Amino acid sequence: MKLNFFKIARRELRGGLKDFQVLILCVALGAFAISTIGSIKRSIEAGLEHQSSEILGGDAVVRLTYRFATDEELNFLKSNSIALSEVTDFRSMAAVLKGDEVTDSTLIQVKGIDQYYPLYGKLKILPAQTRGNVLSKTDGSYGAIVARSLLDRLDIALYDHIRVGNSLFQIRGIIDTEPDAGSNAFSYAPRVIVLNAALKYSGLLAPGSMFETEYRMKLKSLKNLERIREEVSIAFDNRGLRWRDITNPSPSLERFVSRLTSFLLVMALAGLAVGGVGVALTVTSYLEKKRSAIAILKTSGATEFLIFFTYLSVTSFFALIGLILGSIIGSFTIILVGPVAFSNIPLPVRFDFYLEPILQSLYYGFCISLIFAIWPLGRMLGANVATLLSQATELPKFYPSLKYQILVITITLFMVSNFVILSPQPSLSSWAFGGIIISLIMFATVAQLLRFLARLLVKLKFISKKVQFKMAFSSISGPNSETTLTMLAIGLGLSALSTIGQIDYNLRSNINNELSQRSPAFFFIDIQKTQLDEFVVNALNINTVSETSTAPMLRGIISKINGLPASEVAGDHWALSGDRGVSYAQQPPKHNSVIEGSWWSEDYAGEPLISFAKTEADEIGLRIGDKITLNVLGRDFTGTISNFREVNFASMQINFLMIFDTHSLKSIPHSYIATVYLNEDYESKLLRTTANKFPNVTAIPIRQLLTRVSENLETLAIITRWSSSITILTGIIVLIGVAINTEKYRIYEASILKTLGATNTVILQSFTLRSAIIGIGAGFFAIIFGGIASWGIVEFVMNGTFRFDLLSSIIIILMGLTINLIIGLLFSRKPLRMEAASILRKGD
């Protein structure tokens, strides 16, 4: 009779779902997490695509730094568009006046618009009114539309006045919907919208002031987008142009979403890896019941290939059921919950049913299922017929034959490499996957170590005298111990939680303690040269001011390196992402040290020389003598790298990527920046005096900024903790599966102990001790692995100082103890209730 694996597999499926409930739940949870995270990512991407013109403010945008377009440039842009809107954007201060004195002020983000704004979408104002009436000049004051948070910060109301620079504005409306808000979704300052014409006499757009101008184009046809981009690039060559269009409306937002979702997807895959333990457990348990059937197939002439595919098909069928259920539920969950969960987030999100996340979850889930199913199946097929027919005989070895090991490794490498290649953060994904694989190996190793230690401890006299302890350690070291599966089930989830907790603690500790202590109270920008001396005197007159530092400030775009386009040399390095702050100086800054090359003389007046930050220079591949072309205010300056400085950008002092010699940039219009260190109690006084005397100067409150950053980090930590909770929940399901599959051993063990005179209390104590020891062990080693991982990330990736958080570690140990203890006790009731005589009679 010719055997067909498909027919045999179909007969095996008649047994139904009973043996595969744990497998289905484990893979369903993993697929749910991947599908949910993928749907969120796809929904944001779809929102960006659908609202790209609104987010960008036009079909294409030309951005200039610290200057307006010339008449020639304006005419060129108008000739290539059917509508053109000019928008300015910068930080400033909103001051509340009582008479001529400033009583309160706060940082704001100002947007200056013209009569054509917005080209796409609609600016909605509360109370409802036309934009012309709101912003026009009435009774000597222009109008302003503001974010509601500004009213709360300054304790003012509609129709009150605020001073911005030298100009007075009446608040006539509240921003309800800002169509291009997505391009500035993470601003820390309240938005204020006014007319560009109203800013003309504010003193905030003077040469050298820090502002950006955007020229938003509505094109006749999007088919000509690439041609227009090339023509604009040629027309604005060497003038500091930055171009964006609807193909990538918000690069920074897309980068943030991609990085966050990439990390969350790795966390979801960690959950799937734990679910894989459940797959291995289910397959092992199922195959144990099929030992006789496999033996019969072997004696009937069935090939190993046929048997392998028969039972792999059965496992794959039930895995697909779980994967399909989990992925579809995840996608529909986002459609139902997403609009509420994302209602207060200024992101363009378009929730819908997307096929890509479902296929992604099915693919990765199926790969994990195969990896963890092939291993126990290979072990079973490696046994001979006699071993299979003897139900009391354990399988002789843990490892399957080499061909199955190679198959598992091949599928693993294929899945991991595929994920890494497609990930926007390949290095992050590589390290995360490496961490998952190493953690699984280490927890399996630790489990064997724990069993070895238990065998040693049970021989000690003071242990052997305590019946409960002897029984607990004997069970842990015994052949039917659940130690390895328990370690794998909850260890990885607790390790992920431990890593997240330690990183979050270190980041927020660094911000709230170190940075807060060494950071200045304020960064002041847009100080004009004629104001500098008076500004410093004014600051020093405030009580408790301990230090002030000033520096000339220009911003420019690195356009070329050694005559080649900078992007060709440095790729996507952050130094090229937008304009960079630069300065000039006669001497090296006190907190920087020249570590390579030499500084120029104080009276140097030759070709431009540059001092470059050493770390960033190494990342880009720069050397002494290389030439950097910097575009400042539409003019190119090419300088030669004279030296490298050691720069710590986390020091909260005035630092620059590049410093030029004094002769090269001094004649270019620019302003100054300053830092002021003083006691928190006197900050409001310094703000008031500065606002009264220097209305054009903008103060950036560092303590408030650090607080907002800390709050955002806490939000991200909550998101990642919720993601890791899926891993822990999957681990709990695996533990339940372990308890169900090892229940017969506990029943038999309890029956033997009862026969020897042990009471239910003693037996329960031994079960409790066993669960507690394994749970504490899982939590303890999760702390060790999580601590090592977080130490590496904080010290080498974030260049910070690692501090161990004891509190979160205690919580992790308690979680490991509690989870394992509760599940262990829940499944101890049946062994304690069963009659010993009936159980032992069956065993005979």
PDB file of N, CA and C in Angstrom, residues 178-236:
ATOM      1  N   GLU A 178      -4.990  73.023  12.183  1.00  0.00           N
ATOM      2  CA  GLU A 178      -3.908  73.606  11.384  1.00  0.00           C
ATOM      3  C   GLU A 178      -3.510  72.565  10.342  1.00  0.00           C
ATOM      4  N   PRO A 179      -3.797  72.789   9.067  1.00  0.00           N
ATOM      5  CA  PRO A 179      -3.642  71.727   8.069  1.00  0.00           C
ATOM      6  C   PRO A 179      -2.239  71.161   7.957  1.00  0.00           C
ATOM      7  N   ASP A 180      -1.214  71.977   8.188  1.00  0.00           N
ATOM      8  CA  ASP A 180       0.168  71.513   8.057  1.00  0.00           C
ATOM      9  C   ASP A 180       0.818  71.244   9.411  1.00  0.00           C
ATOM     10  N   ALA A 181      -0.009  70.972  10.437  1.00  0.00           N
ATOM     11  CA  ALA A 181       0.539  70.746  11.778  1.00  0.00           C
ATOM     12  C   ALA A 181       1.399  69.497  11.844  1.00  0.00           C
ATOM     13  N   GLY A 182       1.122  68.503  10.959  1.00  0.00           N
ATOM     14  CA  GLY A 182       1.880  67.262  10.992  1.00  0.00           C
ATOM     15  C   GLY A 182       3.358  67.434  10.730  1.00  0.00           C
ATOM     16  N   SER A 183       3.728  68.505  10.014  1.00  0.00           N
ATOM     17  CA  SER A 183       5.152  68.730   9.728  1.00  0.00           C
ATOM     18  C   SER A 183       5.895  69.253  10.945  1.00  0.00           C
ATOM     19  N   ASN A 184       5.149  69.647  11.978  1.00  0.00           N
ATOM     20  CA  ASN A 184       5.776  70.168  13.200  1.00  0.00           C
ATOM     21  C   ASN A 184       5.088  69.548  14.408  1.00  0.00           C
ATOM     22  N   ALA A 185       4.891  68.200  14.335  1.00  0.00           N
ATOM     23  CA  ALA A 185       4.047  67.511  15.305  1.00  0.00           C
ATOM     24  C   ALA A 185       4.618  67.510  16.716  1.00  0.00           C
ATOM     25  N   PHE A 186       5.941  67.646  16.863  1.00  0.00           N
ATOM     26  CA  PHE A 186       6.550  67.500  18.173  1.00  0.00           C
ATOM     27  C   PHE A 186       7.179  68.801  18.681  1.00  0.00           C
ATOM     28  N   SER A 187       6.561  69.923  18.335  1.00  0.00           N
ATOM     29  CA  SER A 187       7.063  71.205  18.818  1.00  0.00           C
ATOM     30  C   SER A 187       6.779  71.334  20.305  1.00  0.00           C
ATOM     31  N   TYR A 188       7.723  71.950  21.039  1.00  0.00           N
ATOM     32  CA  TYR A 188       7.566  72.116  22.483  1.00  0.00           C
ATOM     33  C   TYR A 188       6.918  73.448  22.850  1.00  0.00           C
ATOM     34  N   ALA A 189       6.697  74.314  21.890  1.00  0.00           N
ATOM     35  CA  ALA A 189       6.173  75.652  22.182  1.00  0.00           C
ATOM     36  C   ALA A 189       4.809  75.839  21.536  1.00  0.00           C
ATOM     37  N   PRO A 190       3.918  76.618  22.151  1.00  0.00           N
ATOM     38  CA  PRO A 190       2.606  76.866  21.553  1.00  0.00           C
ATOM     39  C   PRO A 190       2.723  77.619  20.234  1.00  0.00           C
ATOM     40  N   ARG A 191       1.842  77.273  19.306  1.00  0.00           N
ATOM     41  CA  ARG A 191       1.839  77.899  17.993  1.00  0.00           C
ATOM     42  C   ARG A 191       1.116  79.239  18.039  1.00  0.00           C
ATOM     43  N   VAL A 192       1.680  80.247  17.336  1.00  0.00           N
ATOM     44  CA  VAL A 192       1.049  81.550  17.150  1.00  0.00           C
ATOM     45  C   VAL A 192       1.115  81.876  15.655  1.00  0.00           C
ATOM     46  N   ILE A 193      -0.041  82.123  15.043  1.00  0.00           N
ATOM     47  CA  ILE A 193      -0.108  82.419  13.611  1.00  0.00           C
ATOM     48  C   ILE A 193      -0.456  83.892  13.416  1.00  0.00           C
ATOM     49  N   VAL A 194       0.371  84.585  12.630  1.00  0.00           N
ATOM     50  CA  VAL A 194       0.148  86.001  12.313  1.00  0.00           C
ATOM     51  C   VAL A 194       0.459  86.214  10.825  1.00  0.00           C
ATOM     52  N   LEU A 195       0.166  87.409  10.337  1.00  0.00           N
ATOM     53  CA  LEU A 195       0.504  87.741   8.957  1.00  0.00           C
ATOM     54  C   LEU A 195       1.985  88.091   8.841  1.00  0.00           C
ATOM     55  N   ASN A 196       2.587  87.707   7.722  1.00  0.00           N
ATOM     56  CA  ASN A 196       3.969  88.117   7.468  1.00  0.00           C
ATOM     57  C   ASN A 196       4.112  89.634   7.480  1.00  0.00           C
ATOM     58  N   ALA A 197       3.087  90.296   6.956  1.00  0.00           N
ATOM     59  CA  ALA A 197       3.123  91.767   6.921  1.00  0.00           C
ATOM     60  C   ALA A 197       3.192  92.349   8.323  1.00  0.00           C
ATOM     61  N   ALA A 198       2.581  91.650   9.285  1.00  0.00           N
ATOM     62  CA  ALA A 198       2.578  92.147  10.662  1.00  0.00           C
ATOM     63  C   ALA A 198       3.938  92.000  11.329  1.00  0.00           C
ATOM     64  N   LEU A 199       4.789  91.119  10.787  1.00  0.00           N
ATOM     65  CA  LEU A 199       6.114  90.888  11.376  1.00  0.00           C
ATOM     66  C   LEU A 199       7.164  91.845  10.829  1.00  0.00           C
ATOM     67  N   LYS A 200       6.756  92.664   9.879  1.00  0.00           N
ATOM     68  CA  LYS A 200       7.713  93.524   9.182  1.00  0.00           C
ATOM     69  C   LYS A 200       8.456  94.449  10.133  1.00  0.00           C
ATOM     70  N   TYR A 201       7.746  94.970  11.134  1.00  0.00           N
ATOM     71  CA  TYR A 201       8.372  95.930  12.059  1.00  0.00           C
ATOM     72  C   TYR A 201       8.599  95.331  13.451  1.00  0.00           C
ATOM     73  N   SER A 202       8.570  94.007  13.530  1.00  0.00           N
ATOM     74  CA  SER A 202       8.725  93.355  14.840  1.00  0.00           C
ATOM     75  C   SER A 202      10.182  93.270  15.282  1.00  0.00           C
ATOM     76  N   GLY A 203      11.120  93.427  14.337  1.00  0.00           N
ATOM     77  CA  GLY A 203      12.533  93.291  14.664  1.00  0.00           C
ATOM     78  C   GLY A 203      12.991  91.850  14.757  1.00  0.00           C
ATOM     79  N   LEU A 204      12.104  90.904  14.391  1.00  0.00           N
ATOM     80  CA  LEU A 204      12.430  89.488  14.535  1.00  0.00           C
ATOM     81  C   LEU A 204      12.966  88.857  13.256  1.00  0.00           C
ATOM     82  N   LEU A 205      12.853  89.564  12.136  1.00  0.00           N
ATOM     83  CA  LEU A 205      13.295  89.011  10.859  1.00  0.00           C
ATOM     84  C   LEU A 205      14.444  89.821  10.269  1.00  0.00           C
ATOM     85  N   ALA A 206      15.214  90.455  11.148  1.00  0.00           N
ATOM     86  CA  ALA A 206      16.356  91.255  10.696  1.00  0.00           C
ATOM     87  C   ALA A 206      17.473  90.336  10.191  1.00  0.00           C
ATOM     88  N   PRO A 207      18.375  90.833   9.355  1.00  0.00           N
ATOM     89  CA  PRO A 207      19.498  90.017   8.877  1.00  0.00           C
ATOM     90  C   PRO A 207      20.283  89.429  10.048  1.00  0.00           C
ATOM     91  N   GLY A 208      20.532  88.137   9.976  1.00  0.00           N
ATOM     92  CA  GLY A 208      21.243  87.456  11.052  1.00  0.00           C
ATOM     93  C   GLY A 208      20.331  86.817  12.066  1.00  0.00           C
ATOM     94  N   SER A 209      19.041  87.186  12.067  1.00  0.00           N
ATOM     95  CA  SER A 209      18.098  86.560  12.996  1.00  0.00           C
ATOM     96  C   SER A 209      17.826  85.123  12.568  1.00  0.00           C
ATOM     97  N   MET A 210      17.388  84.311  13.517  1.00  0.00           N
ATOM     98  CA  MET A 210      17.196  82.885  13.259  1.00  0.00           C
ATOM     99  C   MET A 210      15.742  82.622  12.869  1.00  0.00           C
ATOM    100  N   PHE A 211      15.498  82.489  11.576  1.00  0.00           N
ATOM    101  CA  PHE A 211      14.165  82.150  11.086  1.00  0.00           C
ATOM    102  C   PHE A 211      14.307  81.354   9.797  1.00  0.00           C
ATOM    103  N   GLU A 212      13.228  80.691   9.429  1.00  0.00           N
ATOM    104  CA  GLU A 212      13.205  79.944   8.174  1.00  0.00           C
ATOM    105  C   GLU A 212      12.060  80.441   7.314  1.00  0.00           C
ATOM    106  N   THR A 213      12.269  80.425   6.026  1.00  0.00           N
ATOM    107  CA  THR A 213      11.239  80.837   5.082  1.00  0.00           C
ATOM    108  C   THR A 213      10.933  79.679   4.155  1.00  0.00           C
ATOM    109  N   GLU A 214       9.644  79.403   4.001  1.00  0.00           N
ATOM    110  CA  GLU A 214       9.213  78.344   3.090  1.00  0.00           C
ATOM    111  C   GLU A 214       8.402  78.946   1.952  1.00  0.00           C
ATOM    112  N   TYR A 215       8.694  78.520   0.743  1.00  0.00           N
ATOM    113  CA  TYR A 215       7.933  78.914  -0.430  1.00  0.00           C
ATOM    114  C   TYR A 215       7.207  77.666  -0.947  1.00  0.00           C
ATOM    115  N   ARG A 216       5.917  77.644  -0.684  1.00  0.00           N
ATOM    116  CA  ARG A 216       5.103  76.469  -0.966  1.00  0.00           C
ATOM    117  C   ARG A 216       4.447  76.610  -2.328  1.00  0.00           C
ATOM    118  N   MET A 217       4.659  75.598  -3.155  1.00  0.00           N
ATOM    119  CA  MET A 217       4.234  75.665  -4.546  1.00  0.00           C
ATOM    120  C   MET A 217       3.059  74.722  -4.800  1.00  0.00           C
ATOM    121  N   LYS A 218       2.064  75.246  -5.495  1.00  0.00           N
ATOM    122  CA  LYS A 218       0.984  74.422  -6.031  1.00  0.00           C
ATOM    123  C   LYS A 218       1.252  74.271  -7.509  1.00  0.00           C
ATOM    124  N   LEU A 219       1.546  73.044  -7.923  1.00  0.00           N
ATOM    125  CA  LEU A 219       2.024  72.811  -9.277  1.00  0.00           C
ATOM    126  C   LEU A 219       0.872  72.574 -10.255  1.00  0.00           C
ATOM    127  N   LYS A 220       1.153  72.874 -11.506  1.00  0.00           N
ATOM    128  CA  LYS A 220       0.157  72.658 -12.553  1.00  0.00           C
ATOM    129  C   LYS A 220      -0.080  71.169 -12.760  1.00  0.00           C
ATOM    130  N   SER A 221       0.970  70.392 -12.688  1.00  0.00           N
ATOM    131  CA  SER A 221       0.863  68.947 -12.877  1.00  0.00           C
ATOM    132  C   SER A 221       1.957  68.255 -12.077  1.00  0.00           C
ATOM    133  N   LEU A 222       1.580  67.198 -11.361  1.00  0.00           N
ATOM    134  CA  LEU A 222       2.558  66.464 -10.559  1.00  0.00           C
ATOM    135  C   LEU A 222       3.494  65.637 -11.438  1.00  0.00           C
ATOM    136  N   LYS A 223       3.122  65.466 -12.698  1.00  0.00           N
ATOM    137  CA  LYS A 223       3.987  64.731 -13.617  1.00  0.00           C
ATOM    138  C   LYS A 223       5.312  65.456 -13.831  1.00  0.00           C
ATOM    139  N   ASN A 224       5.288  66.779 -13.637  1.00  0.00           N
ATOM    140  CA  ASN A 224       6.503  67.576 -13.866  1.00  0.00           C
ATOM    141  C   ASN A 224       7.321  67.780 -12.588  1.00  0.00           C
ATOM    142  N   LEU A 225       6.971  67.060 -11.526  1.00  0.00           N
ATOM    143  CA  LEU A 225       7.603  67.279 -10.221  1.00  0.00           C
ATOM    144  C   LEU A 225       9.116  67.100 -10.278  1.00  0.00           C
ATOM    145  N   GLU A 226       9.565  66.016 -10.878  1.00  0.00           N
ATOM    146  CA  GLU A 226      10.994  65.740 -10.930  1.00  0.00           C
ATOM    147  C   GLU A 226      11.730  66.784 -11.770  1.00  0.00           C
ATOM    148  N   ARG A 227      11.114  67.168 -12.891  1.00  0.00           N
ATOM    149  CA  ARG A 227      11.740  68.181 -13.753  1.00  0.00           C
ATOM    150  C   ARG A 227      11.866  69.509 -13.018  1.00  0.00           C
ATOM    151  N   ILE A 228      10.811  69.916 -12.312  1.00  0.00           N
ATOM    152  CA  ILE A 228      10.848  71.189 -11.588  1.00  0.00           C
ATOM    153  C   ILE A 228      11.884  71.139 -10.472  1.00  0.00           C
ATOM    154  N   ARG A 229      11.978  69.988  -9.795  1.00  0.00           N
ATOM    155  CA  ARG A 229      12.979  69.857  -8.725  1.00  0.00           C
ATOM    156  C   ARG A 229      14.383  70.087  -9.276  1.00  0.00           C
ATOM    157  N   GLU A 230      14.670  69.500 -10.420  1.00  0.00           N
ATOM    158  CA  GLU A 230      16.000  69.667 -11.013  1.00  0.00           C
ATOM    159  C   GLU A 230      16.233  71.112 -11.443  1.00  0.00           C
ATOM    160  N   GLU A 231      15.203  71.752 -12.017  1.00  0.00           N
ATOM    161  CA  GLU A 231      15.348  73.143 -12.456  1.00  0.00           C
ATOM    162  C   GLU A 231      15.532  74.079 -11.259  1.00  0.00           C
ATOM    163  N   VAL A 232      14.786  73.834 -10.196  1.00  0.00           N
ATOM    164  CA  VAL A 232      14.946  74.647  -8.982  1.00  0.00           C
ATOM    165  C   VAL A 232      16.331  74.455  -8.395  1.00  0.00           C
ATOM    166  N   SER A 233      16.809  73.218  -8.396  1.00  0.00           N
ATOM    167  CA  SER A 233      18.140  72.933  -7.852  1.00  0.00           C
ATOM    168  C   SER A 233      19.214  73.704  -8.618  1.00  0.00           C
ATOM    169  N   ILE A 234      19.051  73.770  -9.935  1.00  0.00           N
ATOM    170  CA  ILE A 234      20.019  74.515 -10.763  1.00  0.00           C
ATOM    171  C   ILE A 234      19.900  76.014 -10.516  1.00  0.00           C
ATOM    172  N   ALA A 235      18.653  76.508 -10.479  1.00  0.00           N
ATOM    173  CA  ALA A 235      18.431  77.949 -10.299  1.00  0.00           C
ATOM    174  C   ALA A 235      18.912  78.430  -8.939  1.00  0.00           C
ATOM    175  N   PHE A 236      18.793  77.575  -7.901  1.00  0.00           N
ATOM    176  CA  PHE A 236      19.189  77.960  -6.547  1.00  0.00           C
ATOM    177  C   PHE A 236      20.551  77.381  -6.182  1.00  0.00           C
TER     178      PHE A 236
END
